[in-house]
Amino acid sequence: MVNIISCNVRGLNAPNKQKEVKILCNEENVSLIGLLETKKKIDTMTDNMFAGWSYVTNLEELYNGRIWITWRPDYYKVSTIFQTAQQITWR
């Protein structure tokens, strides 16, 4: 089964928060995750937590990017339609 989850993970710069999310994704066999309130300033998260996954963020709209949508490209093909500091619309 393919699972999709969304998490409010304020403070994803902390290594322990990154570890918690990575464990959750592995335990629940997650293939697409929406991360909200990340306060992540740079996109090294993908290398540490989601190596090989694709992603979109709102870093272009807000300096500390509060929204990350990350997915396994072998399950999904995602394209951004519209984004602001408060939302990302994708299909």
mmCIF file with all atom_site columns, C-alpha atoms in Angstrom:
data_model
loop_
_atom_site.group_PDB
_atom_site.id
_atom_site.type_symbol
_atom_site.label_atom_id
_atom_site.label_alt_id
_atom_site.label_comp_id
_atom_site.label_asym_id
_atom_site.label_entity_id
_atom_site.label_seq_id
_atom_site.pdbx_PDB_ins_code
_atom_site.Cartn_x
_atom_site.Cartn_y
_atom_site.Cartn_z
_atom_site.occupancy
_atom_site.B_iso_or_equiv
_atom_site.pdbx_formal_charge
_atom_site.auth_seq_id
_atom_site.auth_comp_id
_atom_site.auth_asym_id
_atom_site.auth_atom_id
_atom_site.pdbx_PDB_model_num
ATOM 1  C CA . MET A 1 1  ? 0.000  0.000  0.000   1.00 0.00 ? 1  MET A CA 1
ATOM 2  C CA . VAL A 1 2  ? 1.133  3.565  -0.770  1.00 0.00 ? 2  VAL A CA 1
ATOM 3  C CA . ASN A 1 3  ? 0.738  6.100  2.030   1.00 0.00 ? 3  ASN A CA 1
ATOM 4  C CA . ILE A 1 4  ? 0.492  9.877  1.902   1.00 0.00 ? 4  ILE A CA 1
ATOM 5  C CA . ILE A 1 5  ? 0.894  11.944 5.058   1.00 0.00 ? 5  ILE A CA 1
ATOM 6  C CA . SER A 1 6  ? 1.012  15.571 6.121   1.00 0.00 ? 6  SER A CA 1
ATOM 7  C CA . CYS A 1 7  ? 2.853  16.766 9.221   1.00 0.00 ? 7  CYS A CA 1
ATOM 8  C CA . ASN A 1 8  ? 3.226  20.039 11.051  1.00 0.00 ? 8  ASN A CA 1
ATOM 9  C CA . VAL A 1 9  ? 6.892  19.824 12.022  1.00 0.00 ? 9  VAL A CA 1
ATOM 10 C CA . ARG A 1 10 ? 7.901  23.218 13.329  1.00 0.00 ? 10 ARG A CA 1
ATOM 11 C CA . GLY A 1 11 ? 11.651 23.437 13.679  1.00 0.00 ? 11 GLY A CA 1
ATOM 12 C CA . LEU A 1 12 ? 12.826 20.882 11.131  1.00 0.00 ? 12 LEU A CA 1
ATOM 13 C CA . ASN A 1 13 ? 16.351 22.313 11.361  1.00 0.00 ? 13 ASN A CA 1
ATOM 14 C CA . ALA A 1 14 ? 16.827 20.222 14.509  1.00 0.00 ? 14 ALA A CA 1
ATOM 15 C CA . PRO A 1 15 ? 18.454 16.846 13.742  1.00 0.00 ? 15 PRO A CA 1
ATOM 16 C CA . ASN A 1 16 ? 16.162 15.006 16.175  1.00 0.00 ? 16 ASN A CA 1
ATOM 17 C CA . LYS A 1 17 ? 13.061 16.303 14.315  1.00 0.00 ? 17 LYS A CA 1
ATOM 18 C CA . GLN A 1 18 ? 14.549 15.183 10.996  1.00 0.00 ? 18 GLN A CA 1
ATOM 19 C CA . LYS A 1 19 ? 15.201 11.743 12.456  1.00 0.00 ? 19 LYS A CA 1
ATOM 20 C CA . GLU A 1 20 ? 11.615 11.467 13.754  1.00 0.00 ? 20 GLU A CA 1
ATOM 21 C CA . VAL A 1 21 ? 10.166 12.297 10.331  1.00 0.00 ? 21 VAL A CA 1
ATOM 22 C CA . LYS A 1 22 ? 12.510 9.870  8.577   1.00 0.00 ? 22 LYS A CA 1
ATOM 23 C CA . ILE A 1 23 ? 11.548 7.056  10.976  1.00 0.00 ? 23 ILE A CA 1
ATOM 24 C CA . LEU A 1 24 ? 7.842  7.821  10.510  1.00 0.00 ? 24 LEU A CA 1
ATOM 25 C CA . CYS A 1 25 ? 8.169  7.692  6.718   1.00 0.00 ? 25 CYS A CA 1
ATOM 26 C CA . ASN A 1 26 ? 9.991  4.364  6.862   1.00 0.00 ? 26 ASN A CA 1
ATOM 27 C CA . GLU A 1 27 ? 7.601  2.762  9.375   1.00 0.00 ? 27 GLU A CA 1
ATOM 28 C CA . GLU A 1 28 ? 4.478  3.878  7.490   1.00 0.00 ? 28 GLU A CA 1
ATOM 29 C CA . ASN A 1 29 ? 5.817  3.176  3.975   1.00 0.00 ? 29 ASN A CA 1
ATOM 30 C CA . VAL A 1 30 ? 5.223  6.798  2.954   1.00 0.00 ? 30 VAL A CA 1
ATOM 31 C CA . SER A 1 31 ? 5.704  7.760  -0.684  1.00 0.00 ? 31 SER A CA 1
ATOM 32 C CA . LEU A 1 32 ? 4.471  11.388 -0.514  1.00 0.00 ? 32 LEU A CA 1
ATOM 33 C CA . ILE A 1 33 ? 4.680  13.747 2.450   1.00 0.00 ? 33 ILE A CA 1
ATOM 34 C CA . GLY A 1 34 ? 3.610  17.341 2.984   1.00 0.00 ? 34 GLY A CA 1
ATOM 35 C CA . LEU A 1 35 ? 5.656  19.099 5.652   1.00 0.00 ? 35 LEU A CA 1
ATOM 36 C CA . LEU A 1 36 ? 4.243  22.303 7.121   1.00 0.00 ? 36 LEU A CA 1
ATOM 37 C CA . GLU A 1 37 ? 5.832  24.994 9.315   1.00 0.00 ? 37 GLU A CA 1
ATOM 38 C CA . THR A 1 38 ? 9.295  23.583 8.657   1.00 0.00 ? 38 THR A CA 1
ATOM 39 C CA . LYS A 1 39 ? 11.188 26.879 9.157   1.00 0.00 ? 39 LYS A CA 1
ATOM 40 C CA . LYS A 1 40 ? 13.905 25.247 7.072   1.00 0.00 ? 40 LYS A CA 1
ATOM 41 C CA . LYS A 1 41 ? 16.239 27.865 5.613   1.00 0.00 ? 41 LYS A CA 1
ATOM 42 C CA . ILE A 1 42 ? 18.173 25.717 3.152   1.00 0.00 ? 42 ILE A CA 1
ATOM 43 C CA . ASP A 1 43 ? 17.275 22.574 1.265   1.00 0.00 ? 43 ASP A CA 1
ATOM 44 C CA . THR A 1 44 ? 19.861 20.150 2.699   1.00 0.00 ? 44 THR A CA 1
ATOM 45 C CA . MET A 1 45 ? 16.932 18.284 4.220   1.00 0.00 ? 45 MET A CA 1
ATOM 46 C CA . THR A 1 46 ? 16.450 16.343 1.010   1.00 0.00 ? 46 THR A CA 1
ATOM 47 C CA . ASP A 1 47 ? 19.969 14.914 1.156   1.00 0.00 ? 47 ASP A CA 1
ATOM 48 C CA . ASN A 1 48 ? 19.679 13.967 4.825   1.00 0.00 ? 48 ASN A CA 1
ATOM 49 C CA . MET A 1 49 ? 16.128 12.647 4.964   1.00 0.00 ? 49 MET A CA 1
ATOM 50 C CA . PHE A 1 50 ? 14.848 12.022 1.461   1.00 0.00 ? 50 PHE A CA 1
ATOM 51 C CA . ALA A 1 51 ? 17.785 10.994 -0.715  1.00 0.00 ? 51 ALA A CA 1
ATOM 52 C CA . GLY A 1 52 ? 16.480 10.093 -4.181  1.00 0.00 ? 52 GLY A CA 1
ATOM 53 C CA . TRP A 1 53 ? 13.098 11.748 -3.612  1.00 0.00 ? 53 TRP A CA 1
ATOM 54 C CA . SER A 1 54 ? 11.804 14.761 -5.541  1.00 0.00 ? 54 SER A CA 1
ATOM 55 C CA . TYR A 1 55 ? 10.396 17.857 -3.863  1.00 0.00 ? 55 TYR A CA 1
ATOM 56 C CA . VAL A 1 56 ? 8.905  21.325 -4.193  1.00 0.00 ? 56 VAL A CA 1
ATOM 57 C CA . THR A 1 57 ? 9.103  24.090 -1.584  1.00 0.00 ? 57 THR A CA 1
ATOM 58 C CA . ASN A 1 58 ? 7.967  27.649 -1.157  1.00 0.00 ? 58 ASN A CA 1
ATOM 59 C CA . LEU A 1 59 ? 11.519 28.875 -0.507  1.00 0.00 ? 59 LEU A CA 1
ATOM 60 C CA . GLU A 1 60 ? 11.214 31.212 -3.504  1.00 0.00 ? 60 GLU A CA 1
ATOM 61 C CA . GLU A 1 61 ? 8.248  32.926 -1.843  1.00 0.00 ? 61 GLU A CA 1
ATOM 62 C CA . LEU A 1 62 ? 9.429  32.967 1.765   1.00 0.00 ? 62 LEU A CA 1
ATOM 63 C CA . TYR A 1 63 ? 13.036 33.048 2.999   1.00 0.00 ? 63 TYR A CA 1
ATOM 64 C CA . ASN A 1 64 ? 12.573 30.231 5.511   1.00 0.00 ? 64 ASN A CA 1
ATOM 65 C CA . GLY A 1 65 ? 10.249 28.052 3.409   1.00 0.00 ? 65 GLY A CA 1
ATOM 66 C CA . ARG A 1 66 ? 7.388  26.756 5.482   1.00 0.00 ? 66 ARG A CA 1
ATOM 67 C CA . ILE A 1 67 ? 5.998  24.206 3.017   1.00 0.00 ? 67 ILE A CA 1
ATOM 68 C CA . TRP A 1 68 ? 7.767  21.166 1.580   1.00 0.00 ? 68 TRP A CA 1
ATOM 69 C CA . ILE A 1 69 ? 6.093  18.523 -0.569  1.00 0.00 ? 69 ILE A CA 1
ATOM 70 C CA . THR A 1 70 ? 8.369  15.547 -1.052  1.00 0.00 ? 70 THR A CA 1
ATOM 71 C CA . TRP A 1 71 ? 7.630  12.359 -3.010  1.00 0.00 ? 71 TRP A CA 1
ATOM 72 C CA . ARG A 1 72 ? 9.161  9.222  -4.394  1.00 0.00 ? 72 ARG A CA 1
ATOM 73 C CA . PRO A 1 73 ? 9.470  9.747  -8.167  1.00 0.00 ? 73 PRO A CA 1
ATOM 74 C CA . ASP A 1 74 ? 8.875  6.055  -8.839  1.00 0.00 ? 74 ASP A CA 1
ATOM 75 C CA . TYR A 1 75 ? 5.318  6.502  -7.463  1.00 0.00 ? 75 TYR A CA 1
ATOM 76 C CA . TYR A 1 76 ? 4.367  10.055 -8.474  1.00 0.00 ? 76 TYR A CA 1
ATOM 77 C CA . LYS A 1 77 ? 4.948  12.716 -11.076 1.00 0.00 ? 77 LYS A CA 1
ATOM 78 C CA . VAL A 1 78 ? 4.236  16.100 -9.498  1.00 0.00 ? 78 VAL A CA 1
ATOM 79 C CA . SER A 1 79 ? 4.241  19.532 -11.087 1.00 0.00 ? 79 SER A CA 1
ATOM 80 C CA . THR A 1 80 ? 3.641  22.884 -9.406  1.00 0.00 ? 80 THR A CA 1
ATOM 81 C CA . ILE A 1 81 ? 0.731  24.913 -10.700 1.00 0.00 ? 81 ILE A CA 1
ATOM 82 C CA . PHE A 1 82 ? 0.902  27.890 -8.322  1.00 0.00 ? 82 PHE A CA 1
ATOM 83 C CA . GLN A 1 83 ? 2.679  28.847 -5.115  1.00 0.00 ? 83 GLN A CA 1
ATOM 84 C CA . THR A 1 84 ? 2.750  31.638 -2.549  1.00 0.00 ? 84 THR A CA 1
ATOM 85 C CA . ALA A 1 85 ? 4.155  32.059 0.950   1.00 0.00 ? 85 ALA A CA 1
ATOM 86 C CA . GLN A 1 86 ? 1.027  30.289 2.268   1.00 0.00 ? 86 GLN A CA 1
ATOM 87 C CA . GLN A 1 87 ? 0.289  27.569 -0.296  1.00 0.00 ? 87 GLN A CA 1
ATOM 88 C CA . ILE A 1 88 ? 1.560  25.297 -3.026  1.00 0.00 ? 88 ILE A CA 1
ATOM 89 C CA . THR A 1 89 ? -0.915 23.999 -5.582  1.00 0.00 ? 89 THR A CA 1
ATOM 90 C CA . TRP A 1 90 ? 0.316  20.956 -7.490  1.00 0.00 ? 90 TRP A CA 1
ATOM 91 C CA . ARG A 1 91 ? -0.945 18.031 -9.491  1.00 0.00 ? 91 ARG A CA 1
#
